[in-house]
XYZ file of C-alpha atoms in Angstrom:
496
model
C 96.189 55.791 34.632
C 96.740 58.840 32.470
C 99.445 60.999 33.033
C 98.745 64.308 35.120
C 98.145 67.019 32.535
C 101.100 69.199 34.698
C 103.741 66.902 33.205
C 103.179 68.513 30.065
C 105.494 71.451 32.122
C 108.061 69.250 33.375
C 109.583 67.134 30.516
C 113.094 67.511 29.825
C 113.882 70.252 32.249
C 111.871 73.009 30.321
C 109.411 74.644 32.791
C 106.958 76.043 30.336
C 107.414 73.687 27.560
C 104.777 74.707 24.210
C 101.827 72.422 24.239
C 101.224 71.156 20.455
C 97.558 72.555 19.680
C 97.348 71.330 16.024
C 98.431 70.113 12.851
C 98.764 72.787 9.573
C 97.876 70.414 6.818
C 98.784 73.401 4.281
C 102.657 73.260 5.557
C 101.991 69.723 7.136
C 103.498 70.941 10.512
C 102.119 70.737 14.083
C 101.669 74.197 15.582
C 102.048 74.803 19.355
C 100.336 77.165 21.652
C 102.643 80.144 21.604
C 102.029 80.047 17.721
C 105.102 78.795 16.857
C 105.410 75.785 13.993
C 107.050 72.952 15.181
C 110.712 73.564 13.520
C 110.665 77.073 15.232
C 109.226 79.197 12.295
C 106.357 81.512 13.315
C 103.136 80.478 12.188
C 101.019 83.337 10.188
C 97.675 83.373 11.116
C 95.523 80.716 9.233
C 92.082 79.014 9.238
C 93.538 75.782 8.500
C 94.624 74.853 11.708
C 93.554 71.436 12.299
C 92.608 71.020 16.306
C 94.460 68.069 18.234
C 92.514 65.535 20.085
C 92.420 65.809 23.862
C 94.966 63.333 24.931
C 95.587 61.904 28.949
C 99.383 62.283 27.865
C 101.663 64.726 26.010
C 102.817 65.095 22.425
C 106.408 66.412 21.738
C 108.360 68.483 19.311
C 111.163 70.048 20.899
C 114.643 68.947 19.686
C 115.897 66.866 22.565
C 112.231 64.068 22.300
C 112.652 64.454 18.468
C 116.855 63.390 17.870
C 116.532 60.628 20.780
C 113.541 59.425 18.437
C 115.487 59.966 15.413
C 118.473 57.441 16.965
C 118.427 53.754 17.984
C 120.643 51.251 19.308
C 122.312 50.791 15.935
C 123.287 54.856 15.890
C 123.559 53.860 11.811
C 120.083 54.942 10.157
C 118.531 58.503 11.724
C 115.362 59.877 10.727
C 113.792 62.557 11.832
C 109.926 62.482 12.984
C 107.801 65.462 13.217
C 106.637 64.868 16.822
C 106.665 62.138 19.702
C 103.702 60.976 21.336
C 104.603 60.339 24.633
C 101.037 58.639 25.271
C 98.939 58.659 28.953
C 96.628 56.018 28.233
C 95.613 53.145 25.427
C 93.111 56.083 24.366
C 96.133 58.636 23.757
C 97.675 55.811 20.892
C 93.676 55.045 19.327
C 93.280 59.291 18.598
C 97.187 59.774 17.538
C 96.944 57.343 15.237
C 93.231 57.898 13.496
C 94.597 61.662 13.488
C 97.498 60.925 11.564
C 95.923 58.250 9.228
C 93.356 61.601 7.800
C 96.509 63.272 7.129
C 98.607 60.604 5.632
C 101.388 61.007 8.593
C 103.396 57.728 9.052
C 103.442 56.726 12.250
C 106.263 53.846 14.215
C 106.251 52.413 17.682
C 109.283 52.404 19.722
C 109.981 50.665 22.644
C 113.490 50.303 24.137
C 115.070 51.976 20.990
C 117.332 48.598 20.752
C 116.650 48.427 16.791
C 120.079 48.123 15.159
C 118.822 49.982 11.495
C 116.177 52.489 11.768
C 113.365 50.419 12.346
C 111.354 52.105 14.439
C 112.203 55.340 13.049
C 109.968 57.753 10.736
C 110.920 60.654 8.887
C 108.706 63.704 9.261
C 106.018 61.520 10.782
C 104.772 60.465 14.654
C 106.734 57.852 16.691
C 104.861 56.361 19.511
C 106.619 55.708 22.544
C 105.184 52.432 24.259
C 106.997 52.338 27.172
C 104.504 54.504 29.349
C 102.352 51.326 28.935
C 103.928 48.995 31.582
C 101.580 48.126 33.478
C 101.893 44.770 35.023
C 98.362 42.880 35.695
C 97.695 40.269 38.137
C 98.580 36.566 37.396
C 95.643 34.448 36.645
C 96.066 30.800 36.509
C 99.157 29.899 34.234
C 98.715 33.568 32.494
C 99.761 37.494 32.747
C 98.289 40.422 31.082
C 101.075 43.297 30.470
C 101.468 46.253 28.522
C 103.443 46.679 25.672
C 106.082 48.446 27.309
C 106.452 46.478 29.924
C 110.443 45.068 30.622
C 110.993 41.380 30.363
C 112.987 41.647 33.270
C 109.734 43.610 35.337
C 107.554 40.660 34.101
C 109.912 38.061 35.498
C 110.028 39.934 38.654
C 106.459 39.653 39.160
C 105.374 36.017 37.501
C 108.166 34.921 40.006
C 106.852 36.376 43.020
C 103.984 33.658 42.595
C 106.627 31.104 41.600
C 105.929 31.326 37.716
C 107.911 32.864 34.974
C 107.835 33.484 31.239
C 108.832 30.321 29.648
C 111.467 31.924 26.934
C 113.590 34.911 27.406
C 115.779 37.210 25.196
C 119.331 36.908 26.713
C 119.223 40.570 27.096
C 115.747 40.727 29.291
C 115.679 44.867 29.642
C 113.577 44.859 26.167
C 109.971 45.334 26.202
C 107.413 43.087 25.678
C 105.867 44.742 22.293
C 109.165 44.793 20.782
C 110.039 41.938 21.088
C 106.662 40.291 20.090
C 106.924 42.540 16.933
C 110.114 40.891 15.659
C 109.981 36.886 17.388
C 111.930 37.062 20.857
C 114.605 33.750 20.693
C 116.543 32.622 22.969
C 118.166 29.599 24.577
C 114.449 28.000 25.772
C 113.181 28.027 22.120
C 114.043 24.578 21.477
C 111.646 24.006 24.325
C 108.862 26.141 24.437
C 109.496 28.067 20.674
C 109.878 31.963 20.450
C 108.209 34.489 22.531
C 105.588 34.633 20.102
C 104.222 31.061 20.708
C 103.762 32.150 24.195
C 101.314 34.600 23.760
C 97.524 33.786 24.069
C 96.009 37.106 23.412
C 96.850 40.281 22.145
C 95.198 44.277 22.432
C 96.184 45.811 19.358
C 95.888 49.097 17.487
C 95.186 49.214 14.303
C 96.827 51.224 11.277
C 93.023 52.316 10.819
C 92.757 53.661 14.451
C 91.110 50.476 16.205
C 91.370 49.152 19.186
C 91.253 45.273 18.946
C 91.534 41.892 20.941
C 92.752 39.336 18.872
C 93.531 35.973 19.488
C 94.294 32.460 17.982
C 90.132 31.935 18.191
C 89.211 35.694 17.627
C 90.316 37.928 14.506
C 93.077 35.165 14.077
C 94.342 36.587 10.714
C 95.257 39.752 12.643
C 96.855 37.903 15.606
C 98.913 36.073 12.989
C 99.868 39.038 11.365
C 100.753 41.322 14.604
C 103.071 38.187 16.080
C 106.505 38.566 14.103
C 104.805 41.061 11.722
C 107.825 43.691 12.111
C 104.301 46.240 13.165
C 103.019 46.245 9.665
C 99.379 45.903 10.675
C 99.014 47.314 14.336
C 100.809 48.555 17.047
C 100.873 46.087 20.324
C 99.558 47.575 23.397
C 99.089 44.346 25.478
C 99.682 41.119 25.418
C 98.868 38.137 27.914
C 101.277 36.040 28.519
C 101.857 31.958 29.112
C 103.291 31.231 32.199
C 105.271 28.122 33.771
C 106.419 26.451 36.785
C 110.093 28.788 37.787
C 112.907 26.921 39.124
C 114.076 28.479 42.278
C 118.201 27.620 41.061
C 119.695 26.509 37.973
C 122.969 24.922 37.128
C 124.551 26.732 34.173
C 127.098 25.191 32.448
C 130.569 26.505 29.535
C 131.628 23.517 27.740
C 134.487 24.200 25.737
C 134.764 22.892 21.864
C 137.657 23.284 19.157
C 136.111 21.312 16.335
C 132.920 23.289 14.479
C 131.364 20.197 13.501
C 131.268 18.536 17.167
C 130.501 21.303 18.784
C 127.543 21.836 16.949
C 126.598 18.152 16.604
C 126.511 18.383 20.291
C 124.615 21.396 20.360
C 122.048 19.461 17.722
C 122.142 16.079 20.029
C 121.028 18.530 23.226
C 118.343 20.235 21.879
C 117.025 17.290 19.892
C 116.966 14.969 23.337
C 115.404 17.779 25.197
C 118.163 16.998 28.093
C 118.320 21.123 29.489
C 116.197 23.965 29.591
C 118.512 26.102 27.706
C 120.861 25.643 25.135
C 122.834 28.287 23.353
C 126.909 28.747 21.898
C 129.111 31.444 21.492
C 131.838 31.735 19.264
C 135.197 33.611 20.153
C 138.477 34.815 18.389
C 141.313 32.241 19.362
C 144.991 33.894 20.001
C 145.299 34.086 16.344
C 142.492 36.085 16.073
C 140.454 33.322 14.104
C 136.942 32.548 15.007
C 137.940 28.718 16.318
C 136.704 28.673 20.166
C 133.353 27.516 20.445
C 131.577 27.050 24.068
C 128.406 25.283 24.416
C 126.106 26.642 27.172
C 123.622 24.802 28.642
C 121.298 25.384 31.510
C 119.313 22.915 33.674
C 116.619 24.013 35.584
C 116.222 22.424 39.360
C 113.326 21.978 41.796
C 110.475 22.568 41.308
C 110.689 22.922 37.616
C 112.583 20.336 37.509
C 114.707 17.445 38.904
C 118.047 18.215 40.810
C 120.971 18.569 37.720
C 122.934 15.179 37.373
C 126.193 16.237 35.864
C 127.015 12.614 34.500
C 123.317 11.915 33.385
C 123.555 15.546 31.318
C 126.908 15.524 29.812
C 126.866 11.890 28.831
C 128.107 11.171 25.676
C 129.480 15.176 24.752
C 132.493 16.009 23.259
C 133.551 18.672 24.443
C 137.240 19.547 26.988
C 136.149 18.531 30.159
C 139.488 20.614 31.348
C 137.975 23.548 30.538
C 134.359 22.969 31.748
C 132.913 25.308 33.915
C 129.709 24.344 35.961
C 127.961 27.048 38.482
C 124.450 26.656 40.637
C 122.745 30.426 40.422
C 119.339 31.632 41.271
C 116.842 31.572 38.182
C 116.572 35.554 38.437
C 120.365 36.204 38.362
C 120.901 33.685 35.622
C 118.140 35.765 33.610
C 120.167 38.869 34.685
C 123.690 37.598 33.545
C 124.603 40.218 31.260
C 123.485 43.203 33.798
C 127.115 43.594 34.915
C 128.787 43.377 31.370
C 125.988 45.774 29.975
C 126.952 48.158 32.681
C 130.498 47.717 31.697
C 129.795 48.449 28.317
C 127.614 51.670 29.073
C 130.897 53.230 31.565
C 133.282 52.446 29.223
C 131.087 54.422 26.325
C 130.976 51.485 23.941
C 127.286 51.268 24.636
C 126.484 54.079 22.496
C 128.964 52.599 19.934
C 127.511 51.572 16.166
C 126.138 48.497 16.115
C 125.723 47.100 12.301
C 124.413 43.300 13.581
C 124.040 40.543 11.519
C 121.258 38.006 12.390
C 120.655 34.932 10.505
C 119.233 31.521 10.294
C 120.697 28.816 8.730
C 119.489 25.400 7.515
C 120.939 22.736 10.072
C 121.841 20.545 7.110
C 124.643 23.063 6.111
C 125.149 24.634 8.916
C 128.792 23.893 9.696
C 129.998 24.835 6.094
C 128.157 27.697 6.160
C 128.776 28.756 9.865
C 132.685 28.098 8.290
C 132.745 30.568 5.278
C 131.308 33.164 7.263
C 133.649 32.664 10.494
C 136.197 32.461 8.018
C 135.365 36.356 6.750
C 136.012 37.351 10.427
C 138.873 38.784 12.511
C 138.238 41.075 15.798
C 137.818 44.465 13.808
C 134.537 43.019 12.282
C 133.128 42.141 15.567
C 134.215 44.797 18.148
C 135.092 45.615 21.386
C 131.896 44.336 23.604
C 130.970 42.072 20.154
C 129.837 38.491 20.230
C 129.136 35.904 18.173
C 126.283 33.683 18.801
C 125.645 30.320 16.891
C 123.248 28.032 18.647
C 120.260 25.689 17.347
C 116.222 25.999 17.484
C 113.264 22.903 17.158
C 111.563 24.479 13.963
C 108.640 22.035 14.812
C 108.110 24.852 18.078
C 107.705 27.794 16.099
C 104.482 27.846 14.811
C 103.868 31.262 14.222
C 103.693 32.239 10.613
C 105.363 35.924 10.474
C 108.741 34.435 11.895
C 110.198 32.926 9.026
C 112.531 29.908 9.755
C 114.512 27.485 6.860
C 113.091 24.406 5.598
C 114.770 22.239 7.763
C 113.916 20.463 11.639
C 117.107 22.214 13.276
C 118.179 25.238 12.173
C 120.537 27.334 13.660
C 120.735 31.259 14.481
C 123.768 33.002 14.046
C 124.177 36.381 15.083
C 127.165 39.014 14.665
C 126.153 41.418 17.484
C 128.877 43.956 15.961
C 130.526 47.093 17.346
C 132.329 49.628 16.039
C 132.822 53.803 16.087
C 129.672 55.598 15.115
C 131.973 58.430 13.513
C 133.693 55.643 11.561
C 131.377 55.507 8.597
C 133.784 53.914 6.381
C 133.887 50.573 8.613
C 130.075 51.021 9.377
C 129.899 50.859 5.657
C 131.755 48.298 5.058
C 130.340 46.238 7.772
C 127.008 46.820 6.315
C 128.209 45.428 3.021
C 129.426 42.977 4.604
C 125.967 41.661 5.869
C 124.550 41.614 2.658
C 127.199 39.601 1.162
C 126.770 37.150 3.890
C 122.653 37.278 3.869
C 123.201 36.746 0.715
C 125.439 33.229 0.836
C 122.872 32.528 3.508
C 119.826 32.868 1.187
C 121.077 31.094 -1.161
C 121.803 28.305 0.995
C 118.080 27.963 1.877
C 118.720 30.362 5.366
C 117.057 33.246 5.985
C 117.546 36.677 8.413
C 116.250 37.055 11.617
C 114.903 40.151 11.270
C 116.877 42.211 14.013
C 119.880 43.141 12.559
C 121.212 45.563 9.809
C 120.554 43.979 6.492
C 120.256 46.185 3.716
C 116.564 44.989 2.801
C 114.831 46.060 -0.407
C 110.758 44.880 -0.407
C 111.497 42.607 -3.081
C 113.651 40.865 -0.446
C 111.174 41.323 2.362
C 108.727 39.916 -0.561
C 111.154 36.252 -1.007
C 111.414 36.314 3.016
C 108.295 36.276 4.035
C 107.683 33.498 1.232
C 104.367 31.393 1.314
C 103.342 34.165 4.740
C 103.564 37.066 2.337
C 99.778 37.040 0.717
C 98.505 36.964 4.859
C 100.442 39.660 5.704
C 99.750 41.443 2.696
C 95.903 41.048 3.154
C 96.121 41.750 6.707
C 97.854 45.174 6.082
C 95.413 46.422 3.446
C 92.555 45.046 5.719
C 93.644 46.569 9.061
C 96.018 49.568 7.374
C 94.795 50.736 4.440
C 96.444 53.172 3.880
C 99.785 52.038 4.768
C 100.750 54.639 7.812
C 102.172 52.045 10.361
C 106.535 51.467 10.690
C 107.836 52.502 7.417
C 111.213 51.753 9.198
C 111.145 48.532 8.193
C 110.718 48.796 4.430
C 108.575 46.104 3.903
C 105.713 47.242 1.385
């Protein structure tokens, strides 16, 4: 539904907020209705005022829509854009972005804002929010059409009210859809069902040209490739239907202890290779010493009716781990799913929420995975990860993730490790240093035959984004200068 044209009054408590009317190209700024420039500076009068499309929803450029778009979850990189689109309909996103691509104005989707490095951020340019598009549709058979704003958690809400559910989730589910689909979306199902991209069966896309497309795996494929994992180089995702599967009604979610590297992760390897739970992940946490030693190995089994009833000897046959310190819990699917709601909470009243995050996301070949999960575990002590920090280290089936824009190593299990960093956003020094820190160890990792998982804060140059995307590079690279030309879409990312 478009948005009611009063709104255009209301947002952000100003009660006759300027309505953008145009763009100057001669200064390249938008000008609003009481003649100001956006930037405050009068405009003189001027025949070159370039009329804005109609739109259902409302573009912004006062200073409270332009910093929050100029900030992420990260609070590292901040860019400035020019204006927000704030978009009432599909329509609103197809006009915004033909209008900027005349006037060579970049232009970056944002969802949830939960980029670490200023991905979805644009200096002087036009940042589309996507999270007015959340509409849920009905379920259909083993599917669900949603917008690209749309919360994981809201589409889980819904799939399970007809006893179906997304088959792989982000542990954090209050992302959206697009964003997620943008980047890969893993989590502790992958080994099962692959990434959130190889869940997808269709996609409504917008091109960098201004076009409004359905693409599938049977229709415009090359584009469909490209938009799945393509970090929004080619089109920004509006829609996106959805696989669905049978939803357990409880699940029985085990912590199994380690204090060996090698075990725990052979264990980890032996779980996801037999296929014996639903989800398996690991965490990694300082000992007294403040050494990254204390591994825990979490594994979930689904029950009726996705599954049998959880047979604790059956399941843990054969693992390694302290049964002393084993904790086992039955929990409904949904709250499992919502596990980190309370700690997240916690984390926003306490302020470290809107702390820096500098994270460090990588993949590493299962091969040489322990030594390399070693050297950099070594490099840690608690001020590298944080208050609120964890370290994740858990492994995927590469065999399930057949999508080519999500780049995995040359090897049947690799593992993701993630440094989900915190520290003072003031503190530039550390956030510096943390930073270089990430590159040092992206770089062991590449050289090991691993690769990032592109979330985190890597310094990135597009010679590196060149050697990542590796034998994908030439489709990605056709499908941008087929479906952007002219190169307007997420320059956030760096990648051409």
């Amino acid at each position: 539904m478009p948005l009611e044209p009063t709104r255009r009054n209301a947002l952000h408590g100003f009660a006759a907020m300027a309505v953008v009317i145009g763009f100057d190209p001669l200064n390249r700024l938008w000008v609003t209705d009481d003649g100001r420039q956006e930037g405050g500076a009068r405009r003189a009068a001027s025949d070159t005022l370039e009329a804005l499309p109609p739109l259902d929803g409302t573009l912004l450029v006062d200073e409270a829509s332009l910093a929050a778009a100029a900030d992420d979850y990260g609070h590292i990189v901040h860019r400035t854009p020019s204006a927000v689109l704030r978009p009432g309909s599909v329509a609103d996103i197809v006009a915004m972005v033909r209008y900027c691509n005349a006037r060579g104005l970049k232009v970056a989707p944002r969802g949830q804002g939960h980029t670490t490095y200023g991905q979805a951020q644009t200096e002087g340019g036009l940042v589309v929010e996507t999270s007015p598009l959340d509409r849920i549709g009905q379920v259909s058979g083993n599917t669900v059409t949603v917008g690209a704003g749309a919360l994981w958690s809201s589409v889980a809400k819904a799939t399970l009210a007809h006893g179906l559910t997304p088959p792989v989730f982000t542990d954090y589910i209050e992302l959206s859809v697009g964003g997620t689909l943008s980047v890969g979306g893993l989590g502790g199902q992958t080994h099962r069902h692959g990434s959130q991209l190889d869940t997808v069966t269709e996609l409504k896309v917008v091109t960098g040209a201004g076009e409004l497309i359905t693409c599938s795996p049977t229709r415009r494929a090359d584009l469909f490739r490209a938009v799945l994992g393509g970090l929004g180089q080619c089109a920004i995702i509006v829609g996106a239907t959805l696989r669905l599967v049978t939803a357990p009604e409880t699940v029985r979610h085990y912590q199994l202890p380690y204090s060996d590297l090698e075990t725990f992760l052979a264990d980890q390897r032996r779980l996801v290779t037999e296929g014996r739970f639903s989800y398996v992940e690991g965490q990694v946490s300082a000992a007294e010493d403040g050494s990254f030693t204390t591994y825990v190995l979490e594994a979930v089994a689904y029950g009726p009716p996705a599954g049998p009833a959880p047979d604790d000897t059956q399941l843990l046959a054969g693992l390694r781990h302290d049964p002393a310190g084993a904790q086992i819990a039955d929990m409904g699917y949904y709250a499992f799913l919502d596990r980190l709601a309370a700690g997240v909470a916690a984390l926003k009243e306490a302020g470290l929420w809107d702390w820096a995050h500098p994270w460090l996301n990588v993949m590493l070949p299962g091969d040489s995975a322990a030594p390399l999960a070693a050297s950099l575990l070594q490099d840690l002590g608690p001020d590298d990860v944080g208050p609120g920090g964890v370290v994740l280290l858990y492994p995927l089936l590469r065999e399930r993730l057949r999508q080519p824009m999500l780049r995995t190593p040359d090897d049947p299990v690799p593992y993701l490790m993630s440094v989900l960093r915190a520290c003072p956003p003031g503190d530039t020094a550390t956030v510096d240093r943390l930073l270089a820190a990430n590159r040092t160890a992206y770089e062991t990792v590449r050289d090991s035959g691993g690769l990032q998982y592109p979330v985190g804060s890597i310094p990135f140059t597009a010679a590196d984004w060149r050697d990542h995307f590796g034998p994908a590079w030439p489709q990605l690279a056709a499908a941008r200068k087929c479906y952007d030309p002219r190169g307007v879409l997420t320059p956030g990312q760096g990648v051409f």
